[in-house]
mmCIF file of C-alpha atoms and ligand atoms in Angstrom:
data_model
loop_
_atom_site.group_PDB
_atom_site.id
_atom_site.type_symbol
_atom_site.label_atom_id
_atom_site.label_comp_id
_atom_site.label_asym_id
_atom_site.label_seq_id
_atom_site.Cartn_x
_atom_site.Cartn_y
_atom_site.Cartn_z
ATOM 1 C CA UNK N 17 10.669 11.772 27.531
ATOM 2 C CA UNK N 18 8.269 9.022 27.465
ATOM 3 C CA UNK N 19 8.846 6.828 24.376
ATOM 4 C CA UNK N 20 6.020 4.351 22.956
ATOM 5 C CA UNK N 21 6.299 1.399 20.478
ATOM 6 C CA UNK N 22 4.376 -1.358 19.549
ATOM 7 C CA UNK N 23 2.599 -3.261 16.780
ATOM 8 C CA UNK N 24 -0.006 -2.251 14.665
ATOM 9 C CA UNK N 25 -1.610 -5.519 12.137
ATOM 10 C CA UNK N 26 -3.807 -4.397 9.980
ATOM 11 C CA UNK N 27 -6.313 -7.226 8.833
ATOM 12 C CA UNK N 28 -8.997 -7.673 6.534
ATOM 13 C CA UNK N 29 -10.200 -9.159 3.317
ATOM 14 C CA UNK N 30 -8.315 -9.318 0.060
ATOM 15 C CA UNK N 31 -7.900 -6.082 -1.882
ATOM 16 C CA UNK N 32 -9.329 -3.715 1.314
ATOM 17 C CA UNK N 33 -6.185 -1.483 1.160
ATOM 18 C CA UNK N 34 -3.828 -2.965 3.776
ATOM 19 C CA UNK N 35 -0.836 -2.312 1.821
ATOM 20 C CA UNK N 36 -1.858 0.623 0.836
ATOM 21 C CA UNK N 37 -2.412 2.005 4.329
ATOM 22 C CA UNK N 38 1.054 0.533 5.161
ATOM 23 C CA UNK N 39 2.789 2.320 2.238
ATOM 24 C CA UNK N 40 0.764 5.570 3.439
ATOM 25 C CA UNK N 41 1.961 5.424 6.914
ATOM 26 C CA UNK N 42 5.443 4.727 6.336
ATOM 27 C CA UNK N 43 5.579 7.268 3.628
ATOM 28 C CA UNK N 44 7.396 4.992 1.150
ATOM 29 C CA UNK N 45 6.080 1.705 -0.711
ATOM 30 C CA UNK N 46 7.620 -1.309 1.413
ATOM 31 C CA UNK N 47 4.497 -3.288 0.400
ATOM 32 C CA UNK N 48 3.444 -4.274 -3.185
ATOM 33 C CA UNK N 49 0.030 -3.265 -4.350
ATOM 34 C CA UNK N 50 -2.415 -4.234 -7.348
ATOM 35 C CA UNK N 51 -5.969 -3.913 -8.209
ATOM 36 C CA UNK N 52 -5.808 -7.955 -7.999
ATOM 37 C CA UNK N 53 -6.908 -9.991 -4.702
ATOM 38 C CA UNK N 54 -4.353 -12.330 -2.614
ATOM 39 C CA UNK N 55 -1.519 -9.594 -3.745
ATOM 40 C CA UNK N 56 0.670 -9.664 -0.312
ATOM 41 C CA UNK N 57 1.728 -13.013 0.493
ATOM 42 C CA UNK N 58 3.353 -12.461 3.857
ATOM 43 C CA UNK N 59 4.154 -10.285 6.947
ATOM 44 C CA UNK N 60 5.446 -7.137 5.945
ATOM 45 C CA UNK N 61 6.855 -4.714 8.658
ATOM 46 C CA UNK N 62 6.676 -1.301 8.335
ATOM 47 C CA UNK N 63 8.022 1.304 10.729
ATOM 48 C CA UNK N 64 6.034 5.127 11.076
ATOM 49 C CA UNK N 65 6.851 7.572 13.779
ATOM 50 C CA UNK N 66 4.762 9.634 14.967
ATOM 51 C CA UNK N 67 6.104 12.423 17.976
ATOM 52 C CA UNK N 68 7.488 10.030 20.377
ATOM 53 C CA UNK N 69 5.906 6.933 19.432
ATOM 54 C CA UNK N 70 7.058 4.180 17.409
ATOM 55 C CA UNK N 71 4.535 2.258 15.607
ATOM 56 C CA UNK N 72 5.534 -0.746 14.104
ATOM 57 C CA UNK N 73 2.788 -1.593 11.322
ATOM 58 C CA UNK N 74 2.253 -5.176 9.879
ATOM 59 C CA UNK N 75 1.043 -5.293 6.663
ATOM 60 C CA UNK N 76 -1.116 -8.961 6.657
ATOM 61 C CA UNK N 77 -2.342 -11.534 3.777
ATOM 62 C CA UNK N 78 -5.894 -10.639 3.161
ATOM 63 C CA UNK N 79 -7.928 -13.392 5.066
ATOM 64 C CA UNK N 80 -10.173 -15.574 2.460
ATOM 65 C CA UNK N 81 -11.118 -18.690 2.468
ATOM 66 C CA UNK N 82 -8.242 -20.932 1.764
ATOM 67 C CA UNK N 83 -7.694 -23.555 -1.075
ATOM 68 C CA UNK N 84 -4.453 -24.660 -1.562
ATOM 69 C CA UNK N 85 -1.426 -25.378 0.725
ATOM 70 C CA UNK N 86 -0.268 -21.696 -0.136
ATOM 71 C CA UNK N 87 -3.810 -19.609 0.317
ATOM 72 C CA UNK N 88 -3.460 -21.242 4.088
ATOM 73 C CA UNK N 89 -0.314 -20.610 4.649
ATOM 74 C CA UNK N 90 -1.069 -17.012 3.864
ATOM 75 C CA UNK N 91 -4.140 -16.648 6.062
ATOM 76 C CA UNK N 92 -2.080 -18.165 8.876
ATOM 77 C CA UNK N 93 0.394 -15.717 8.056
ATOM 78 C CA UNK N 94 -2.485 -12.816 8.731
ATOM 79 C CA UNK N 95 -4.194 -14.090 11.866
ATOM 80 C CA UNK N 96 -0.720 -14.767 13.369
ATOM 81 C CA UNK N 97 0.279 -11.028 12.556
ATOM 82 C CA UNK N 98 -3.185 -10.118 14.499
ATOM 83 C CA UNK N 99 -2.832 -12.395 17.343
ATOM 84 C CA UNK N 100 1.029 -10.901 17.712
ATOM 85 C CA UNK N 101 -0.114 -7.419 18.125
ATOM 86 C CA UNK N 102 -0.383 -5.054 20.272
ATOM 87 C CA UNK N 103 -3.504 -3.497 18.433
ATOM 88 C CA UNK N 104 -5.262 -4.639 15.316
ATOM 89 C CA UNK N 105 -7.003 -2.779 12.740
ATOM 90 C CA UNK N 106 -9.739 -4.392 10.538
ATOM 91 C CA UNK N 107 -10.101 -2.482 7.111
ATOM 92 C CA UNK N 108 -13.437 -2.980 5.341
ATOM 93 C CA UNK N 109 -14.074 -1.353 2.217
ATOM 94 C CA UNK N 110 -16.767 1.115 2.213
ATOM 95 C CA UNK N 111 -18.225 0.605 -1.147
ATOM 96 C CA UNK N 112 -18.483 -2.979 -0.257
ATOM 97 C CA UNK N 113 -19.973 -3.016 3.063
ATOM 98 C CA UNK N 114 -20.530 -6.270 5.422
ATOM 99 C CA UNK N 115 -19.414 -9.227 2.978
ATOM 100 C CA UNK N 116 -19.203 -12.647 3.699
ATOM 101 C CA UNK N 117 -16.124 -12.621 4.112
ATOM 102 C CA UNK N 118 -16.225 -9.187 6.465
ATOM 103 C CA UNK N 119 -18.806 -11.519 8.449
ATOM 104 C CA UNK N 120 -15.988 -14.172 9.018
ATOM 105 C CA UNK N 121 -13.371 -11.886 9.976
ATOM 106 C CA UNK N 122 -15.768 -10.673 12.291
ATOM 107 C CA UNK N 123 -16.383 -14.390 13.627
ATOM 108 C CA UNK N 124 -12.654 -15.199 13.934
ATOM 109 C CA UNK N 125 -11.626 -11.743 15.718
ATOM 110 C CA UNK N 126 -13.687 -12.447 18.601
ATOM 111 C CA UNK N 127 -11.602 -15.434 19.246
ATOM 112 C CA UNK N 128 -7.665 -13.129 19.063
ATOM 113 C CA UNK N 129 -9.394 -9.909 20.408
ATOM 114 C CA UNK N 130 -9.418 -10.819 23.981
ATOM 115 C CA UNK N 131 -7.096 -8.291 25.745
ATOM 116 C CA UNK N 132 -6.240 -6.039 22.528
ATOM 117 C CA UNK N 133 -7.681 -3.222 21.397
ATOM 118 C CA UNK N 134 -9.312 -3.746 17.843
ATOM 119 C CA UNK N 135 -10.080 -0.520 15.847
ATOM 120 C CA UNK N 136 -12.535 -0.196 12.711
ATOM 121 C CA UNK N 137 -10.893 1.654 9.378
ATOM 122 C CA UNK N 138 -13.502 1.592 6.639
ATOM 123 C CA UNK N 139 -11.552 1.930 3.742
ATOM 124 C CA UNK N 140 -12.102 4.127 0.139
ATOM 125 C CA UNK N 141 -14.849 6.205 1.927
ATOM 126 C CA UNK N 142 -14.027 8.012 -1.662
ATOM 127 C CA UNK N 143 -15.951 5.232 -3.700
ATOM 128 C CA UNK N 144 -19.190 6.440 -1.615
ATOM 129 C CA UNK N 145 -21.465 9.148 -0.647
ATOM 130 C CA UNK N 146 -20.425 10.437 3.134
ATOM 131 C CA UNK N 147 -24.641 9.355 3.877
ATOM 132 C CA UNK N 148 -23.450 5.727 3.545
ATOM 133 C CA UNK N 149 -21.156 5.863 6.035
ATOM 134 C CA UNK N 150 -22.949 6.003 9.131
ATOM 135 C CA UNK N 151 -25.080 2.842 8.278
ATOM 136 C CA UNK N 152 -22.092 1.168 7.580
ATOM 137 C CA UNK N 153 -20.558 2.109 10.751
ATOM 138 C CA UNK N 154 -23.235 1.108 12.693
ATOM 139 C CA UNK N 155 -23.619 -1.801 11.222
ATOM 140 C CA UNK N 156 -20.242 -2.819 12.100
ATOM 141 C CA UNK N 157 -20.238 -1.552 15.631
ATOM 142 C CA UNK N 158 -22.736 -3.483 16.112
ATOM 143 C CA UNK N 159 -21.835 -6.509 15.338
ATOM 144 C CA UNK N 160 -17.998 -6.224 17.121
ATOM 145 C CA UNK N 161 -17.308 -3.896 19.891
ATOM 146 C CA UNK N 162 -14.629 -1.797 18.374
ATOM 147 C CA UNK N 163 -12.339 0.638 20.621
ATOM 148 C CA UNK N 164 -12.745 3.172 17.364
ATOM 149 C CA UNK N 165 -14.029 3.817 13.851
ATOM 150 C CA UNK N 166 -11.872 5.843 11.113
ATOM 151 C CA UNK N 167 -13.471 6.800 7.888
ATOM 152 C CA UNK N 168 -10.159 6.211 5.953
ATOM 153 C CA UNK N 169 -8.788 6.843 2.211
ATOM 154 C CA UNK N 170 -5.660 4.919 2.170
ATOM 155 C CA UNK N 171 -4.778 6.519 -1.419
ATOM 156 C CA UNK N 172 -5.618 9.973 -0.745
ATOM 157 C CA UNK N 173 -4.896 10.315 2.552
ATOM 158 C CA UNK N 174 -7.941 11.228 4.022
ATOM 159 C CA UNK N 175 -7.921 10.484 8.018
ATOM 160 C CA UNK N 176 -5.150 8.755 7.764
ATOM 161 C CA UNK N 177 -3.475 11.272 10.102
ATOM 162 C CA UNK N 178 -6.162 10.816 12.561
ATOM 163 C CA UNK N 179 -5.592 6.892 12.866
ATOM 164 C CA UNK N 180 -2.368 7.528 13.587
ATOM 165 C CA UNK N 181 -2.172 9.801 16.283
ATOM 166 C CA UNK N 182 -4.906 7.772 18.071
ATOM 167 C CA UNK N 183 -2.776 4.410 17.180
ATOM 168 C CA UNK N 184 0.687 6.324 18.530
ATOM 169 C CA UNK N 185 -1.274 7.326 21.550
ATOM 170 C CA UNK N 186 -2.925 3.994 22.190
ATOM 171 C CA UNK N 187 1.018 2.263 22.295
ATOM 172 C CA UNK N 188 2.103 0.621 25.396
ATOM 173 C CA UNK N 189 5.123 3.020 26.880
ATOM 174 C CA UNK N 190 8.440 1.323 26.235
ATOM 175 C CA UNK N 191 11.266 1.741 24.195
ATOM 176 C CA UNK N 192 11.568 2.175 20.379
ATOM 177 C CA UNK N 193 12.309 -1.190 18.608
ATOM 178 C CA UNK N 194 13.945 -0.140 15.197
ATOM 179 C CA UNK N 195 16.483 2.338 14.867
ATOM 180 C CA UNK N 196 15.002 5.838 14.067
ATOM 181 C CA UNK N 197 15.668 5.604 10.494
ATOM 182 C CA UNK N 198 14.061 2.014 9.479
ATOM 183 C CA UNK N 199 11.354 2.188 7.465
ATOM 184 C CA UNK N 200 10.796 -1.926 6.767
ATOM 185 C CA UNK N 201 11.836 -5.080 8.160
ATOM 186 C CA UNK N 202 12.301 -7.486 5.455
ATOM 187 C CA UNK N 203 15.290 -8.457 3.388
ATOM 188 C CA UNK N 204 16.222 -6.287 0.507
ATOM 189 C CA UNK N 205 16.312 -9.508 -1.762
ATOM 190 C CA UNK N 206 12.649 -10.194 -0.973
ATOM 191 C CA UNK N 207 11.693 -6.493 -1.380
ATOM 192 C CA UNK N 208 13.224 -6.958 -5.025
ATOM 193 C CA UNK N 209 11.842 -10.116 -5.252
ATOM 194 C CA UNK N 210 8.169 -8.510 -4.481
ATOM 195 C CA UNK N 211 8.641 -5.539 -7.325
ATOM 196 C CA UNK N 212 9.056 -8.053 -9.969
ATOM 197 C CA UNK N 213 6.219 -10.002 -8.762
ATOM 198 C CA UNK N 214 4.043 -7.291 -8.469
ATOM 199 C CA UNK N 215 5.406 -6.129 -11.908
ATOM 200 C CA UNK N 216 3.823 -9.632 -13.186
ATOM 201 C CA UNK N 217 1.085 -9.812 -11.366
ATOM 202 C CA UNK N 218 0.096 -5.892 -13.357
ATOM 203 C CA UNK N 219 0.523 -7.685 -16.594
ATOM 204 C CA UNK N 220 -0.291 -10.942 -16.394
ATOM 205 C CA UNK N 221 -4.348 -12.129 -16.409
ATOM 206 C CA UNK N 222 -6.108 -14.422 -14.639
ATOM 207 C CA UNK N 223 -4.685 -17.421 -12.735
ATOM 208 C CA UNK N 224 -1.347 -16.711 -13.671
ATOM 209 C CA UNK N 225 0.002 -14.465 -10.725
ATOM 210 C CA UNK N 226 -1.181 -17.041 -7.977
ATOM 211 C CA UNK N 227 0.552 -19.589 -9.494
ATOM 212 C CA UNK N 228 4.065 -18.174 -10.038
ATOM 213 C CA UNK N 229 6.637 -16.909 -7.493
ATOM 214 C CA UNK N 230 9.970 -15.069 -7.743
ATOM 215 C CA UNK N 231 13.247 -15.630 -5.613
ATOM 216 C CA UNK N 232 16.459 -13.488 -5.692
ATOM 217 C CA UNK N 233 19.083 -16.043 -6.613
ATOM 218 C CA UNK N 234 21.762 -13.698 -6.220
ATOM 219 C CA UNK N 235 22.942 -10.013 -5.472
ATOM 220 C CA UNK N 236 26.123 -8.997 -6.071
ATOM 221 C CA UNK N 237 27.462 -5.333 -5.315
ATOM 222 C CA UNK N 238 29.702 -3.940 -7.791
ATOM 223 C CA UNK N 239 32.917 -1.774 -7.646
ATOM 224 C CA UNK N 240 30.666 1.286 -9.494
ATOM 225 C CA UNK N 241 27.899 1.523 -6.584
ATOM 226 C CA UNK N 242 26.177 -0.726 -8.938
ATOM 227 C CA UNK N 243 24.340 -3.902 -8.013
ATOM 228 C CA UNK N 244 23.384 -7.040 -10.389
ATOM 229 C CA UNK N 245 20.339 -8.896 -9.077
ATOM 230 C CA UNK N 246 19.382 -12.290 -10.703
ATOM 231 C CA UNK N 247 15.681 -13.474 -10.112
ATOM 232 C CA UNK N 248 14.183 -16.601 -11.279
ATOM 233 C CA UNK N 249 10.185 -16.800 -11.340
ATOM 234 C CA UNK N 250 8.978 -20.129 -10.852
ATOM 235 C CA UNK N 251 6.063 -21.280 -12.850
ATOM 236 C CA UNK N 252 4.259 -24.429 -12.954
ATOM 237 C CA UNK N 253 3.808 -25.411 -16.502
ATOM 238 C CA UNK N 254 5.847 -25.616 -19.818
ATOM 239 C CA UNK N 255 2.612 -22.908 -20.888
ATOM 240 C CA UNK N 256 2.894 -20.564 -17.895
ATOM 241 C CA UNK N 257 6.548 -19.951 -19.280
ATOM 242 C CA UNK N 258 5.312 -19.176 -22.771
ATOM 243 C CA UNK N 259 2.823 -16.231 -21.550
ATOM 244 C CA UNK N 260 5.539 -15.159 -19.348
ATOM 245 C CA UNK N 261 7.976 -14.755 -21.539
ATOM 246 C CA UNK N 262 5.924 -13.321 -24.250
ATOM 247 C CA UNK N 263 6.197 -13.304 -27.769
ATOM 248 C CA UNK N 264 9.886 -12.818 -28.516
ATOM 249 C CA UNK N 265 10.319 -12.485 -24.561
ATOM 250 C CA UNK N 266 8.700 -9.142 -24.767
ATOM 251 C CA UNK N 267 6.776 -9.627 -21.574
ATOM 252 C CA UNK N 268 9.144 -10.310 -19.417
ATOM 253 C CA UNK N 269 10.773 -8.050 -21.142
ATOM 254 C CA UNK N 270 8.735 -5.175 -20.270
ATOM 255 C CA UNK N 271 8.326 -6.686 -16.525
ATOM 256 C CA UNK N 272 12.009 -6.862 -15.646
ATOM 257 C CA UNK N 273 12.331 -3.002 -17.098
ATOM 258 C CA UNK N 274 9.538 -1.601 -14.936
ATOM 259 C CA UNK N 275 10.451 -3.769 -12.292
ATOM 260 C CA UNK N 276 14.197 -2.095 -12.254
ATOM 261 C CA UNK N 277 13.342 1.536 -13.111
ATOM 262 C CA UNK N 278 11.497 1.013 -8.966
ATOM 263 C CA UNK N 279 14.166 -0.779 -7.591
ATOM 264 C CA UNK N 280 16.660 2.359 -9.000
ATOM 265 C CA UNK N 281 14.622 4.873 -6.917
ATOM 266 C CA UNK N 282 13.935 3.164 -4.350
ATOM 267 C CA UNK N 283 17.719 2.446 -3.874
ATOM 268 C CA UNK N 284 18.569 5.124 -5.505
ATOM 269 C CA UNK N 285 21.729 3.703 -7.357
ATOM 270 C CA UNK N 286 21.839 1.906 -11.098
ATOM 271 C CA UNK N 287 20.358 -1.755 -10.659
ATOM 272 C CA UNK N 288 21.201 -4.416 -13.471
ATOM 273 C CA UNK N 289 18.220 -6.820 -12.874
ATOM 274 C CA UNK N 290 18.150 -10.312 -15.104
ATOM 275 C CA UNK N 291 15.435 -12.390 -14.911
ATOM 276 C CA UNK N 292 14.791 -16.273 -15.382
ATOM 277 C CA UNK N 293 11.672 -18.054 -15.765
ATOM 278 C CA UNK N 294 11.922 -21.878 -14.765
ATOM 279 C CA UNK N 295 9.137 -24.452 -14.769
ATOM 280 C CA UNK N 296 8.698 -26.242 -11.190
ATOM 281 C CA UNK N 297 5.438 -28.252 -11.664
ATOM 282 C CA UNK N 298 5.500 -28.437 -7.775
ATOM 283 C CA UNK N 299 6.667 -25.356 -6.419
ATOM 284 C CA UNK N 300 3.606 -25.102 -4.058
ATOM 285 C CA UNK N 301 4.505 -27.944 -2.387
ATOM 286 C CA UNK N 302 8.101 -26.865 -1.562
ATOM 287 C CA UNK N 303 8.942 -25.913 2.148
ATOM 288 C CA UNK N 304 12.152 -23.588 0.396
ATOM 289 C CA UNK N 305 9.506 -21.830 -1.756
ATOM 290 C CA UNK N 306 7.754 -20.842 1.346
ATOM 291 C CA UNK N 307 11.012 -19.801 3.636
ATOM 292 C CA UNK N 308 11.515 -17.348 0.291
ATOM 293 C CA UNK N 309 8.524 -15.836 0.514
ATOM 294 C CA UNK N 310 8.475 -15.591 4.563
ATOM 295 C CA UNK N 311 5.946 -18.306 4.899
ATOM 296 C CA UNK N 312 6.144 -20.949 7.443
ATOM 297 C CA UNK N 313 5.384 -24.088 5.217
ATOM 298 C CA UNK N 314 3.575 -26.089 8.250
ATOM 299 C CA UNK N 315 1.212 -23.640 8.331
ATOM 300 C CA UNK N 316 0.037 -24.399 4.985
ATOM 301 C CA UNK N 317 -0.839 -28.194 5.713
HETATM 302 N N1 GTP C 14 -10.488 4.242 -4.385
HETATM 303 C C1 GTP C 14 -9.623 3.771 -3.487
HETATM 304 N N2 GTP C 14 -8.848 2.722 -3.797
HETATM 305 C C2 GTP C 14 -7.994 2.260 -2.862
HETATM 306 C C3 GTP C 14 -7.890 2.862 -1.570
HETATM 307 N N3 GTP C 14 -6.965 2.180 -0.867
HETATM 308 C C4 GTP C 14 -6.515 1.196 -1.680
HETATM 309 N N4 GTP C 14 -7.119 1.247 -2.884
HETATM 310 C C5 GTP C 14 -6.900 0.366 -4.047
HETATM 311 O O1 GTP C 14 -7.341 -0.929 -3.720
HETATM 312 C C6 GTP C 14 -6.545 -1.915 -4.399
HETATM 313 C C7 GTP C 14 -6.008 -2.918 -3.402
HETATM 314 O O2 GTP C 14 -5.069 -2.275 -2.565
HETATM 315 P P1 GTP C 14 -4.010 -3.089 -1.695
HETATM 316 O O3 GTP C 14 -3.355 -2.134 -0.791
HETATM 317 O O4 GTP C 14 -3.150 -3.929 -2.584
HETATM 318 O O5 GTP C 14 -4.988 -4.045 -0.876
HETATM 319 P P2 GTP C 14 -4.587 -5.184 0.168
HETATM 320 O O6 GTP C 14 -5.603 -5.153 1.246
HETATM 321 O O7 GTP C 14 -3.183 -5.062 0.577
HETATM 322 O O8 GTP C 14 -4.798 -6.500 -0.724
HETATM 323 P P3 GTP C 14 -4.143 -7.985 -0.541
HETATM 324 O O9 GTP C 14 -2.673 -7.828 -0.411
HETATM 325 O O10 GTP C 14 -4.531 -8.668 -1.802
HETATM 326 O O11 GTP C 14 -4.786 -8.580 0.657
HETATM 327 C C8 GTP C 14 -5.471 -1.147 -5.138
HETATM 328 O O12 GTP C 14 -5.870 -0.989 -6.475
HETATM 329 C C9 GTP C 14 -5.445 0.189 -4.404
HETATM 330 O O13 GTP C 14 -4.998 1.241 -5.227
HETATM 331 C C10 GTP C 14 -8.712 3.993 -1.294
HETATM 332 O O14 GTP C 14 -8.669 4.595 -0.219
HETATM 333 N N5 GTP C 14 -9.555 4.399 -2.283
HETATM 334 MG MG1 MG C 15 -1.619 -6.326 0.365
#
């Protein structure tokens, strides 16, 4: 039997699905997602099989033009998880065409494509009329020579099967790198740690989810198959705190009991999940914050 495995990074602006297509393809959410931009902050693995082959997906940071110390750390993050690969896939969103940003991508993927095969996934082809698509395709092809195009729904599922058959088959032949059974690579304590944040980022508006982050302090298993997990989110003013905690702490309130009714089924056991907010005026500028989160802090400079 000839096995296959390999890494699949799937790039592309803010908000084009990446996580979504992740979640899809593993068939369980490893990856947070919102209906906000700049939602994943760092490499998240994800393991799929599919017949013999292995495919090791890598969920990315969307690439945007970076600001502050964290925004580039994230968009090293992403064209590091590209220029690791063994094939990358850009998602564009179909509704939103070529973008500035799309144009960019475009720019900077001539520079890590050399060798690698590069695929085209134009995502939520169910926002738009199936006439669209072609232009859009062409469009794109023509601009980047791309090994193949998918017409994708990450949420529904449309050729999602498709991409990964032609991704499995693509694979370079070797042996499988994750135990049969893995489904992510990343800590458990992060995983928590990314529920609640996501949890936030649903509920809070504005500013206010790119300018908090939240650690697991501490997991401790107990004699009942339960577990107590302590999280602190880090915000950076006395104000932030306020609108976190809500009037009579309801917010958080609310946050740390939909964040815990996920991490119940996805661990299926009883989870007692207690939640901190502390003010760090600074915590962007904190290498530690950045290990947390699985960012290299040098990249952010
Ligand atoms: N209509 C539609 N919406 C989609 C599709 N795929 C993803 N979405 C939605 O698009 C939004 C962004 O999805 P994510 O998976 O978080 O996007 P992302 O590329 O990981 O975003 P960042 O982590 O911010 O870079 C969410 O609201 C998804 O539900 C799709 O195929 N169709
Ligand atoms: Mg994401």
């Amino acid at each position: 039997m000839t096995t296959r495995a390999g890494f699949v990074a799937l790039i592309g602006e803010p908000n084009a699905g990446k996580s979504t297509l992740l979640n899809r393809m593993v068939g369980a959410k490893v990856s947070i997602v919102t209906h906000k931009v700049q939602t994943t902050r760092a490499r998240i693995r994800g393991v799929a099989m599919e017949g013999e082959a292995q495919i090791v997906f890598v969920d990315t940071p969307g690439l945007f033009q970076p600001r502050r110390r964290l925004d580039r750390a994230m968009v090293a993050a992403a064209w590091g998880g590209a220029a690791d690969a063994d094939i990358v896939v850009l998602m564009v969103e179909a509704h939103r065409g070529i973008t500035e940003g799309v144009e960019r991508i475009l720019e900077g993927l001539t520079e890590i494509a050399k060798g690698r095969t590069v695929a085209l996934a134009i995502n939520k082809i169910d926002r738009v009329p199936a006439e669209k698509l072609l232009g859009l395709s062409e469009a794109l092809n023509a601009r980047f020579e791309f090994a193949r195009t998918f017409m994708i729904s990450a949420e529904r599922g449309h050729g999602v099967a498709d991409l990964r058959k032609w991704l499995a088959a693509e694979l370079p032949e070797g042996p499988w790198l994750y135990p049969e059974d893995q489904i992510a690579d990343l800590p458990m304590r992060m995983i928590a740690a990314e529920i609640t944040r996501e949890k936030l980022t649903l509920r809070l508006h504005q500013e206010l989810p790119y300018q908090l982050t939240v650690e697991t302090e501490n997991w401790e298993e107990r004699k009942d198959g339960s577990a107590r997990i302590d999280q602190v989110i880090y915000v950076m003013r006395d104000g932030h705190k306020g609108i976190v905690l809500g009037k009579r702490g309801e917010t958080v309130k609310a946050v740390g009991q939909a964040a815990r009714a996920e991490l119940e089924e996805f661990l299926d056991r009883k989870i007692h999940l207690f939640l901190q907010v502390k003010v760090r005026p600074n915590w962007l500028e904190e290498a530690e914050r950045y290990s947390e989160m699985g960012l290299d802090f040098k990249d952010g400079n």
